């Protein structure tokens, strides 16, 4: 019987598999996708209707605002971290 004991790696494996990297390019891509969706709604106003009465467009605008704020915060945090010598990342 041959047995390999790798239980000591379990915590690291679980942490790595449950985490991901999110870069400023990812956030910018989300902003672009929301902008495309808003343009689509402008061209197809019937798509944004429904029970909310235009709520989809309002929600998309809110989402875009949140993403833009997050992008600004993200970029400022990276700039601040680099200028202060912090090793964030």
mmCIF file of C-alpha atoms in Angstrom:
data_model
loop_
_atom_site.group_PDB
_atom_site.id
_atom_site.type_symbol
_atom_site.label_atom_id
_atom_site.label_comp_id
_atom_site.label_asym_id
_atom_site.label_seq_id
_atom_site.Cartn_x
_atom_site.Cartn_y
_atom_site.Cartn_z
ATOM 1 C CA UNK A 1 0.000 0.000 0.000
ATOM 2 C CA UNK A 2 1.362 3.366 -1.048
ATOM 3 C CA UNK A 3 -0.081 6.503 0.530
ATOM 4 C CA UNK A 4 0.693 10.155 -0.141
ATOM 5 C CA UNK A 5 -0.182 12.571 2.625
ATOM 6 C CA UNK A 6 -0.937 15.954 1.083
ATOM 7 C CA UNK A 7 -3.410 17.195 3.697
ATOM 8 C CA UNK A 8 -0.971 19.935 4.669
ATOM 9 C CA UNK A 9 -1.565 21.478 1.224
ATOM 10 C CA UNK A 10 -5.352 21.435 1.559
ATOM 11 C CA UNK A 11 -5.715 24.946 2.987
ATOM 12 C CA UNK A 12 -3.524 26.505 0.290
ATOM 13 C CA UNK A 13 -5.307 24.552 -2.441
ATOM 14 C CA UNK A 14 -8.716 25.648 -1.173
ATOM 15 C CA UNK A 15 -7.614 29.271 -0.953
ATOM 16 C CA UNK A 16 -6.169 29.265 -4.466
ATOM 17 C CA UNK A 17 -9.201 27.601 -6.005
ATOM 18 C CA UNK A 18 -11.618 30.024 -4.318
ATOM 19 C CA UNK A 19 -9.785 33.205 -5.292
ATOM 20 C CA UNK A 20 -9.181 35.076 -8.522
ATOM 21 C CA UNK A 21 -7.313 38.096 -9.809
ATOM 22 C CA UNK A 22 -9.277 41.124 -10.903
ATOM 23 C CA UNK A 23 -7.336 43.687 -12.866
ATOM 24 C CA UNK A 24 -8.195 47.173 -14.003
ATOM 25 C CA UNK A 25 -8.553 45.780 -17.525
ATOM 26 C CA UNK A 26 -11.299 43.462 -16.291
ATOM 27 C CA UNK A 27 -13.184 46.362 -14.737
ATOM 28 C CA UNK A 28 -12.738 48.451 -17.895
ATOM 29 C CA UNK A 29 -14.123 45.528 -19.893
ATOM 30 C CA UNK A 30 -17.192 45.455 -17.652
ATOM 31 C CA UNK A 31 -17.714 49.188 -18.170
ATOM 32 C CA UNK A 32 -17.487 48.660 -21.941
ATOM 33 C CA UNK A 33 -20.025 45.832 -21.817
ATOM 34 C CA UNK A 34 -22.474 47.943 -19.832
ATOM 35 C CA UNK A 35 -21.982 50.797 -22.305
ATOM 36 C CA UNK A 36 -22.731 48.422 -25.194
ATOM 37 C CA UNK A 37 -25.862 47.217 -23.422
ATOM 38 C CA UNK A 38 -26.997 50.816 -22.916
ATOM 39 C CA UNK A 39 -26.440 51.543 -26.604
ATOM 40 C CA UNK A 40 -28.476 48.473 -27.457
ATOM 41 C CA UNK A 41 -31.278 49.686 -25.200
ATOM 42 C CA UNK A 42 -31.173 53.079 -26.919
ATOM 43 C CA UNK A 43 -31.603 51.379 -30.294
ATOM 44 C CA UNK A 44 -34.242 48.959 -28.970
ATOM 45 C CA UNK A 45 -36.272 50.818 -26.347
ATOM 46 C CA UNK A 46 -38.848 48.004 -26.158
ATOM 47 C CA UNK A 47 -36.197 45.727 -24.626
ATOM 48 C CA UNK A 48 -35.884 47.884 -21.526
ATOM 49 C CA UNK A 49 -39.564 47.972 -20.782
ATOM 50 C CA UNK A 50 -41.352 45.285 -18.839
ATOM 51 C CA UNK A 51 -42.855 45.354 -15.392
ATOM 52 C CA UNK A 52 -40.325 47.912 -14.121
ATOM 53 C CA UNK A 53 -41.190 50.572 -16.698
ATOM 54 C CA UNK A 54 -37.662 51.452 -17.812
ATOM 55 C CA UNK A 55 -36.015 50.006 -14.747
ATOM 56 C CA UNK A 56 -33.503 48.048 -16.805
ATOM 57 C CA UNK A 57 -31.929 51.181 -18.249
ATOM 58 C CA UNK A 58 -31.854 52.825 -14.811
ATOM 59 C CA UNK A 59 -30.197 49.742 -13.348
ATOM 60 C CA UNK A 60 -27.647 49.646 -16.161
ATOM 61 C CA UNK A 61 -26.825 53.319 -15.542
ATOM 62 C CA UNK A 62 -26.398 52.610 -11.825
ATOM 63 C CA UNK A 63 -24.174 49.640 -12.593
ATOM 64 C CA UNK A 64 -22.042 51.749 -14.920
ATOM 65 C CA UNK A 65 -21.672 54.417 -12.225
ATOM 66 C CA UNK A 66 -20.643 51.817 -9.655
ATOM 67 C CA UNK A 67 -18.125 50.255 -12.026
ATOM 68 C CA UNK A 68 -16.635 53.640 -12.936
ATOM 69 C CA UNK A 69 -16.248 54.500 -9.246
ATOM 70 C CA UNK A 70 -14.666 51.113 -8.608
ATOM 71 C CA UNK A 71 -12.320 51.580 -11.566
ATOM 72 C CA UNK A 72 -11.251 54.998 -10.231
ATOM 73 C CA UNK A 73 -10.768 53.590 -6.733
ATOM 74 C CA UNK A 74 -8.859 50.628 -8.149
ATOM 75 C CA UNK A 75 -6.558 52.856 -10.241
ATOM 76 C CA UNK A 76 -5.956 55.311 -7.391
ATOM 77 C CA UNK A 77 -5.169 52.455 -5.029
ATOM 78 C CA UNK A 78 -2.613 50.990 -7.411
ATOM 79 C CA UNK A 79 -1.018 54.395 -8.043
ATOM 80 C CA UNK A 80 -0.916 55.145 -4.318
ATOM 81 C CA UNK A 81 0.525 51.717 -3.544
ATOM 82 C CA UNK A 82 3.284 52.104 -6.139
ATOM 83 C CA UNK A 83 4.184 55.659 -5.108
ATOM 84 C CA UNK A 84 4.330 54.790 -1.408
ATOM 85 C CA UNK A 85 6.487 51.769 -2.040
ATOM 86 C CA UNK A 86 3.804 49.347 -0.887
ATOM 87 C CA UNK A 87 3.887 45.925 -2.414
ATOM 88 C CA UNK A 88 0.156 45.462 -2.932
ATOM 89 C CA UNK A 89 -1.079 43.316 -5.694
#
